[in-house]
Each structure stands twice: as structure tokens, then as C-alpha cells.
One Martini backbone bead per residue (centre of mass of N, CA, C, O) as a GRO file, in nm:
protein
  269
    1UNK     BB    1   0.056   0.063  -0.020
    2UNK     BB    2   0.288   0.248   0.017
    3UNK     BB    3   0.401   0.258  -0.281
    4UNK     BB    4   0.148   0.323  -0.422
    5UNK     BB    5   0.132   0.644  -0.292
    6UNK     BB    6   0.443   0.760  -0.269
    7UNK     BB    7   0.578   0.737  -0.550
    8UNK     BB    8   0.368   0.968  -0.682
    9UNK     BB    9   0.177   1.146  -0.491
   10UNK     BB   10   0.405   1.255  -0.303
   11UNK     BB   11   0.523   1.472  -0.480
   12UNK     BB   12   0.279   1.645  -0.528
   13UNK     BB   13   0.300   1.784  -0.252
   14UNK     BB   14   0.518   1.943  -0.317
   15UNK     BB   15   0.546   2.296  -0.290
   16UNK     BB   16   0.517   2.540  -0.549
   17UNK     BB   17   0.466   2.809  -0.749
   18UNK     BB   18   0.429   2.605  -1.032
   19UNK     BB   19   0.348   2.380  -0.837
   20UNK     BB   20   0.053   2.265  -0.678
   21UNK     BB   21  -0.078   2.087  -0.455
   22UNK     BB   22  -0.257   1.797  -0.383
   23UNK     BB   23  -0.562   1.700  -0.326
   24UNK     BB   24  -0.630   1.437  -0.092
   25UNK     BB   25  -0.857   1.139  -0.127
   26UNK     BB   26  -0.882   0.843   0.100
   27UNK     BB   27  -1.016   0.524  -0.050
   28UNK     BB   28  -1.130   0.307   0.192
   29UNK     BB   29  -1.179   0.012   0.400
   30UNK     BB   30  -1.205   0.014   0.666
   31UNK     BB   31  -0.889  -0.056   0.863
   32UNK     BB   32  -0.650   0.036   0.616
   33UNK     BB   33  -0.463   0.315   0.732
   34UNK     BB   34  -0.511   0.580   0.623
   35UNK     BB   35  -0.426   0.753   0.884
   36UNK     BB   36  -0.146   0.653   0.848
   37UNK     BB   37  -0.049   0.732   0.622
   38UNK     BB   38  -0.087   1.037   0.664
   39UNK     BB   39   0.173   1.034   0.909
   40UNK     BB   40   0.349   0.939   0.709
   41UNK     BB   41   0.352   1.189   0.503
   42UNK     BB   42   0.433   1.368   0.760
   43UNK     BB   43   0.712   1.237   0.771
   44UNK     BB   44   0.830   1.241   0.526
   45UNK     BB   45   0.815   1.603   0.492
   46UNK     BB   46   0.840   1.718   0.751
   47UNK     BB   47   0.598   1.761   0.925
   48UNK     BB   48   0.327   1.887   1.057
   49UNK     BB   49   0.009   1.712   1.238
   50UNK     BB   50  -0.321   1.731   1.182
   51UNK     BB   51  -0.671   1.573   1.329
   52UNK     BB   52  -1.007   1.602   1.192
   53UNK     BB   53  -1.322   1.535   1.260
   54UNK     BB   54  -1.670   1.516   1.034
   55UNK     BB   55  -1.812   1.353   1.111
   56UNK     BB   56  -2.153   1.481   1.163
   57UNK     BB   57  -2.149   1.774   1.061
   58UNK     BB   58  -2.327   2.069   1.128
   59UNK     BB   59  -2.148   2.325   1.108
   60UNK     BB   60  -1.963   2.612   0.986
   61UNK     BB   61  -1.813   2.681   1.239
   62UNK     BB   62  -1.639   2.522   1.248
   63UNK     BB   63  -1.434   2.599   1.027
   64UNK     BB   64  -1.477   2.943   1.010
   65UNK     BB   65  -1.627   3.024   1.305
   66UNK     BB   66  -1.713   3.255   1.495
   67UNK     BB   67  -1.837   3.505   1.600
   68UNK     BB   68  -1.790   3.756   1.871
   69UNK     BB   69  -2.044   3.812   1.949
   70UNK     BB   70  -2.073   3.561   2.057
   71UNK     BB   71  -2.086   3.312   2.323
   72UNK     BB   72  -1.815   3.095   2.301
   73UNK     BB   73  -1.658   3.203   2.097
   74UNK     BB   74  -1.488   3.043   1.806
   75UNK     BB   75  -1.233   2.927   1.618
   76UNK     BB   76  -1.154   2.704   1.398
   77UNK     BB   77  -0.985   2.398   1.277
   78UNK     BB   78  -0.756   2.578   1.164
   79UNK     BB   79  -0.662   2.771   1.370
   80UNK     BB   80  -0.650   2.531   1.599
   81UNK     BB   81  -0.420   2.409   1.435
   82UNK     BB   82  -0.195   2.627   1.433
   83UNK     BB   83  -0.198   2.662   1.748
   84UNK     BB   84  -0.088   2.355   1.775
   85UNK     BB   85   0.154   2.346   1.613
   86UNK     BB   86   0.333   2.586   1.507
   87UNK     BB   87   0.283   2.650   1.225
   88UNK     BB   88   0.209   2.703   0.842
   89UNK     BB   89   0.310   2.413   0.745
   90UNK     BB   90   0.055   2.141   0.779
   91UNK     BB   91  -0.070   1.837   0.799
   92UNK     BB   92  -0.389   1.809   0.715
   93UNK     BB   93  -0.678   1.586   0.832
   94UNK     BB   94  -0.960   1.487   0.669
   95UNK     BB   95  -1.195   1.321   0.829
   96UNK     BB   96  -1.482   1.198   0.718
   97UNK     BB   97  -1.598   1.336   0.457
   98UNK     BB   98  -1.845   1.120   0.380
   99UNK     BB   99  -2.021   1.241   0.652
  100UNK     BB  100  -2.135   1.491   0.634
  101UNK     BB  101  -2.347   1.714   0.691
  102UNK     BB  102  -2.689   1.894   0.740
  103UNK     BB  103  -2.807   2.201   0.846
  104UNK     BB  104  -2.958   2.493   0.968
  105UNK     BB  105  -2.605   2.597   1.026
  106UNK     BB  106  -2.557   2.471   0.728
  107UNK     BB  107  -2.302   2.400   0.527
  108UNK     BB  108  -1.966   2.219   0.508
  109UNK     BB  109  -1.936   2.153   0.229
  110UNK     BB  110  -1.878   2.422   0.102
  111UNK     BB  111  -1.668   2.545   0.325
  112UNK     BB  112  -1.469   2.342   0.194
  113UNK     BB  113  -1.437   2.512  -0.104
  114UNK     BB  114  -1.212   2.686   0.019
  115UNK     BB  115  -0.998   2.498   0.147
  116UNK     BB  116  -0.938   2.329  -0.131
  117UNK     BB  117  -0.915   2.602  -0.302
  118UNK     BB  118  -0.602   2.712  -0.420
  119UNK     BB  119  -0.729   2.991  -0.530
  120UNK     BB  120  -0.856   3.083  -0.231
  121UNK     BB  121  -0.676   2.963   0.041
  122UNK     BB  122  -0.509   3.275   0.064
  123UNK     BB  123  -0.805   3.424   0.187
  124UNK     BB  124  -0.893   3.277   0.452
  125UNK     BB  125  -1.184   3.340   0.663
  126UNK     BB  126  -1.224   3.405   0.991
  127UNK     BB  127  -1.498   3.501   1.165
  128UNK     BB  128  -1.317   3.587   1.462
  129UNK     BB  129  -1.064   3.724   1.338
  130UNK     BB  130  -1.121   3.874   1.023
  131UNK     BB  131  -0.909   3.761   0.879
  132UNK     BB  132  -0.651   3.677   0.616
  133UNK     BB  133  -0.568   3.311   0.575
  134UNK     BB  134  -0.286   3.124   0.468
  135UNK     BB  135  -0.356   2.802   0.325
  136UNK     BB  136  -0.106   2.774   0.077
  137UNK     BB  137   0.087   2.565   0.287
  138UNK     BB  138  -0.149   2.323   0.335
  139UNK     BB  139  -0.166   1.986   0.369
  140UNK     BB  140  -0.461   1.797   0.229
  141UNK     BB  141  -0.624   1.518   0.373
  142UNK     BB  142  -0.864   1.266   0.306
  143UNK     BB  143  -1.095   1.041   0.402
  144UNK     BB  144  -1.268   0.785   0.282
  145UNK     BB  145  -1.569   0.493   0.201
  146UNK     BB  146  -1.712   0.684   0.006
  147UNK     BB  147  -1.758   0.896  -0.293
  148UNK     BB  148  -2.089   0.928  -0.316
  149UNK     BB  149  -2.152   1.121  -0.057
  150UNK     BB  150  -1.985   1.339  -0.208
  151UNK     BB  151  -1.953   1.644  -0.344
  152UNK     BB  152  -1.874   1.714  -0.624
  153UNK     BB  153  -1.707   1.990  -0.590
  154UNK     BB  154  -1.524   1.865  -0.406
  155UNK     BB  155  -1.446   1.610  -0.555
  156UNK     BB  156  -1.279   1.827  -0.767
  157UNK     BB  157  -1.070   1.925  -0.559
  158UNK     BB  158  -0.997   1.612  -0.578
  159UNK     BB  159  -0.766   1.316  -0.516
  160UNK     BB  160  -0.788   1.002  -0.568
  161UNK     BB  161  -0.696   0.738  -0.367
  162UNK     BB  162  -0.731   0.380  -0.399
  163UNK     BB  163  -0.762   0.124  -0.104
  164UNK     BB  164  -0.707  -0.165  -0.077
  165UNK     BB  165  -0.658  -0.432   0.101
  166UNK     BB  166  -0.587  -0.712   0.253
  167UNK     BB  167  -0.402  -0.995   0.240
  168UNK     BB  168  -0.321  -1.233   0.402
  169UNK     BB  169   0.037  -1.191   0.401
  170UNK     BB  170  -0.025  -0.866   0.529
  171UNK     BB  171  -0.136  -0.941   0.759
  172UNK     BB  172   0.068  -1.150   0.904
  173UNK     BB  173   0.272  -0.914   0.948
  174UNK     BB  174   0.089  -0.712   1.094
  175UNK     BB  175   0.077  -0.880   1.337
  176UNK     BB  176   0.366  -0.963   1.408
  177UNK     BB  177   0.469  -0.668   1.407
  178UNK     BB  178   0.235  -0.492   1.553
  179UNK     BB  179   0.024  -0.586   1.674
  180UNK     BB  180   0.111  -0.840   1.884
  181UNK     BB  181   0.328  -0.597   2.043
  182UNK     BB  182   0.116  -0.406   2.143
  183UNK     BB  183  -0.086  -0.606   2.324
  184UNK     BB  184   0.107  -0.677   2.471
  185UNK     BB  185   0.210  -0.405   2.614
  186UNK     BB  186  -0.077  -0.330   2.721
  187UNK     BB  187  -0.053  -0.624   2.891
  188UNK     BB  188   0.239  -0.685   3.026
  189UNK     BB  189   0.366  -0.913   2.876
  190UNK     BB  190   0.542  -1.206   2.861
  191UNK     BB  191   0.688  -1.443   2.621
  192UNK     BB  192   0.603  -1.675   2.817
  193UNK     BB  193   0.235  -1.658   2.830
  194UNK     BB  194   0.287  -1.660   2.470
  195UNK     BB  195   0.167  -1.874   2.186
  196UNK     BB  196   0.188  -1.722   1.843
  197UNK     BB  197   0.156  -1.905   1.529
  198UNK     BB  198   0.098  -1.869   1.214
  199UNK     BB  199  -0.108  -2.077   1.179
  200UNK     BB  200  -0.294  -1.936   1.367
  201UNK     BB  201  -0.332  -1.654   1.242
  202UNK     BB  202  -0.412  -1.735   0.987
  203UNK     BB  203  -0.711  -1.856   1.062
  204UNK     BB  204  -0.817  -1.651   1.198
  205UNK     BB  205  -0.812  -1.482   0.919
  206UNK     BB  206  -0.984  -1.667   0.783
  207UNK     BB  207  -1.220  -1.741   0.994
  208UNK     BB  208  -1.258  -1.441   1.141
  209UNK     BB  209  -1.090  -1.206   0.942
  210UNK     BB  210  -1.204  -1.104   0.649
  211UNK     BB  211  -1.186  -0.848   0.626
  212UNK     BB  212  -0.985  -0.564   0.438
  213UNK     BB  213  -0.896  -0.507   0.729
  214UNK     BB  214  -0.709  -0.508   1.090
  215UNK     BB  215  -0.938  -0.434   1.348
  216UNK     BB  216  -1.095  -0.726   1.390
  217UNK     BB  217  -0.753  -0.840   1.437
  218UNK     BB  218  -0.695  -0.648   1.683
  219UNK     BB  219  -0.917  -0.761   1.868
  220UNK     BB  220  -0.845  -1.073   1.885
  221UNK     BB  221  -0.579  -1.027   2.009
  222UNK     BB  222  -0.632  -0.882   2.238
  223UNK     BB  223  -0.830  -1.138   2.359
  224UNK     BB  224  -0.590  -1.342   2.372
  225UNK     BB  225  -0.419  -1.174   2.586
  226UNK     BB  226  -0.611  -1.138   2.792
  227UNK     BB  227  -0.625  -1.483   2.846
  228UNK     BB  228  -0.390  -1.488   2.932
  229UNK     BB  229  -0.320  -1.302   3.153
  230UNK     BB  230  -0.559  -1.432   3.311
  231UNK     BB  231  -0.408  -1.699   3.382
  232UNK     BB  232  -0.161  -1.612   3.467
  233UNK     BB  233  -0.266  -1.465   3.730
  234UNK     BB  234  -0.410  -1.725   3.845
  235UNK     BB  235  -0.172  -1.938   3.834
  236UNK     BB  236   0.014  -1.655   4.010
  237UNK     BB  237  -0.192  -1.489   4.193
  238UNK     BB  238  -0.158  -1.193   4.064
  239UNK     BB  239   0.152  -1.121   3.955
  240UNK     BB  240   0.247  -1.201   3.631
  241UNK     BB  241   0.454  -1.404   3.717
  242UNK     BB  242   0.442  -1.697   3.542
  243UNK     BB  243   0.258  -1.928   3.528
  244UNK     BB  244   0.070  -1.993   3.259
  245UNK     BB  245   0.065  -2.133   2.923
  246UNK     BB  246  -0.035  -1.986   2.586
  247UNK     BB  247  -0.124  -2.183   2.325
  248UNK     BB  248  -0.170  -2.132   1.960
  249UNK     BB  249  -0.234  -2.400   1.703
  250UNK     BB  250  -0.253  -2.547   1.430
  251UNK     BB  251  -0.543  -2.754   1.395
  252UNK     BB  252  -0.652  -2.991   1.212
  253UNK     BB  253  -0.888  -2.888   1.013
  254UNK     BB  254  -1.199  -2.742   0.914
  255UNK     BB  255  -1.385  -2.464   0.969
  256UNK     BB  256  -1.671  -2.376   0.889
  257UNK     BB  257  -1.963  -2.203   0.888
  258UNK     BB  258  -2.178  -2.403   1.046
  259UNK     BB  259  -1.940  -2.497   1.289
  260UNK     BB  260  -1.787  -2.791   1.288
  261UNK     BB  261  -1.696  -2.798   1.587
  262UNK     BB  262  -1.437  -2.791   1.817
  263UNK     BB  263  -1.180  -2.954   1.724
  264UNK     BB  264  -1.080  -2.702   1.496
  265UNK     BB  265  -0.949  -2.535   1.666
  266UNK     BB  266  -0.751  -2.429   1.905
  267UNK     BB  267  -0.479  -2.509   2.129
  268UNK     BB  268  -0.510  -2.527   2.476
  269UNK     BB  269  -0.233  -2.542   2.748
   0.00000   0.00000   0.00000
């Protein structure tokens, strides 16, 4: 997925006077990464990260900021992202762009349509502040489960980048480098308390998380970890050093669909 995004997109990142960044808009199946990209690319720009999810907003004053007339007024997210990061040019990832609202208070999706445009956004006013912000230094990218739900102006202004799913051998190797070192140090497992072997993985991954992302795979190691350090505690009196040992490897059988037998499972000692 990296090679995808990095080789190509990523270069048109880098704004220049004669060549403006193009916004990006990561479309792909929920727990694919959108966000790690992200990260990932204001990380290779060396640039500061900052993230706001749209889902559900109905409000335009999150974008353009509230007028100081009303009581409890704030500038919006684009003003508190400068203020939080303190540069003018972070990649700002905007979260959830197709799941925007509309009320009362407005179409946000409008709003968003001064931020997104290279030739408005060097003079995007903000209603707290009442002056003009140079937005033409920041890199917006935006992540997206379905590109239908998006208002056509918007996604005129932006460039799609679709992420595939992950296959079973990207799955495994995500498991076992990043997945399942994380939910040890969460709950604080030596390496004594569980034995996880990739076949055992495989399985899991074929029968249990067929998802095209690896949230629901992420859930089930940390179930697996609760259930060893559970057990290590138990045996160990509540110390959680020495206690049982829970191996979890492939045995032979295949479970079906329909639920095949207990004896297909893996095997717990």
C-alpha cells in the first residue's frame, strides 16, 4: 500500500510556485490505514500532523470559526490546527469527509469548498478572527469509506487515491510485526505467557477477521492477550509473573461456516 501511495502521489505533495500540492482524498475500506498514511506522509515531508473528523458536523462554523459577537465563540478547526502545531504549513488530515451533515447552521460541505481550492484558500477568511488566513502552504488530505456520499464541487477539488484491502500474507506479517507486539506492551505480557505461531494466525485471519482492513484482527489478538494474561494471573496468584502458558498453534481440520465441531479449534494448554 505504501509503494501505491508513496512512488507517485506523494511527490505532488511538495508545493512549489510553479506546481500547488494537490489534495488528496484516501478512499478505501474502514481499518485499511487511511490514517497511518497520513502520518506516514507528514512524516516523509517532515512536516507537523494534525487531525479533525467531519463525521456528522453540521455546523459551518467548525471550518470558518464563530463571529465574536456570541458568547463562547472559537475560531474553527482550521485556525486551532496553526495554534496547536504552531508552524503555517502541517498536513492536516481531514477525518470522515464523507459522512458531512447539513442543518440548519449550514452546509459544511460548502464551507470546506474555500479550503480545498488552491486559488481561494491563500486568503480564507475566518469569522473570529475577521482577517485573512494564508491556507496555500498546507497539505490537506482527506480519507473517505465511499467516494458516492461526497458533493460532486468537492471532490472536484480533490484527487482520489483508492486503497485495497489487505491479503492474507499482508495481514500476517501486520499481526505478528506491529499488531501483536502492541497488545503484549498493553497488557504487559512477557514473552513467556503466549505462544502465538503463524499458522495459528492464518486461521484466525481466514476464519475469523475476512474483513479487507485489520481492526477486527486487532481485536481479536488483544481477546487472545487478555485471555493468556488472565489465565497467567490466575496461576500466578495475581502476580503475573510465571503462571500458565497459552500456546495457540493450527490444528488439522477445517471449520466451516456452519460452525464444524469444537475440535477444529486451536488448541489451548
Amino acid at each position: 500500500l505504501s509503494s501505491d501511495v508513496c512512488s507517485s502521489d506523494l511527490r505532488r505533495c511538495y508545493r512549489s510556485p510553479m506546481n500547488p500540492a494537490v489534495n488528496l482524498v484516501l478512499v478505501g475500506p474502514m481499518g485499511a490505514g487511511k490514517t497511518s498514511i497520513g502520518k506516514s506522509i507528514a512524516a516523509a515531508l517532515n512536516r507537523e500532523f494534525f487531525r479533525f473528523s467531519v463525521g456528522g458536523l453540521t455546523d459551518v462554523a467548525e471550518i470558518k470559526g464563530h463571529r465574536r459577537t456570541y458568547v463562547g465563540a472559537m475560531p474553527g478547526k482550521l485556525i486551532q490546527a496553526f495554534k496547536s502545531v504552531g508552524v503555517s504549513n502541517p498536513v492536516v488530515l481531514i477525518d470522515e469527509i464523507d459522512k458531512l451533515g447539513r442543518g440548519h447552521q449550514g452546509d459544511p460541505s460548502s464551507a470546506l469548498l474555500e479550503v480545498l481550492d488552491p486559488s481561494q484558500n491563500g486568503t480564507f477568511l475566518d469569522h473570529y478572527l475577521d482577517v485573512p488566513v494564508d491556507l496555500s502552504k498546507v497539505l490537506f488530505l482527506c480519507t473517505a469509506n465511499d467516494t458516492s456520499t461526497i458533493p460532486g464541487p468537492l471532490l472536484d477539488r480533490m484527487e482520489v487515491v483508492r486503497l485495497s484491502g489487505y491479503v492474507l500474507d499482508e495481514k500476517v506479517q501486520i499481526a505478528r510485526r506491529y499488531l501483536e507486539p502492541a497488545a503484549r506492551k498493553q497488557m504487559g505480557m512477557q514473552g513467556a505467557h503466549l505462544s502465538l505461531t503463524d499458522e495459528a494466525v492464518e486461521e484466525l485471519i481466514r476464519w475469523y477477521c475476512r474483513e479487507a482492513g485489520v481492526r477486527n484482527l486487532q481485536k481479536h489478538i488483544e481477546k487472545i492477550c487478555r485471555c493468556a494474561q488472565g489465565r497467567a494471573q490466575a496461576a500466578g496468584g495475581g502476580g503475573g509473573r510465571g503462571g500458565a502458558h497459552l500456546d495457540l498453534r493450527h490444528r488439522g481440520g477445517r471449520r466451516g461456516r456452519g460452525g464444524g465441531g469444537r475440535g477444529d479449534r486451536k488448541s489451548v494448554v
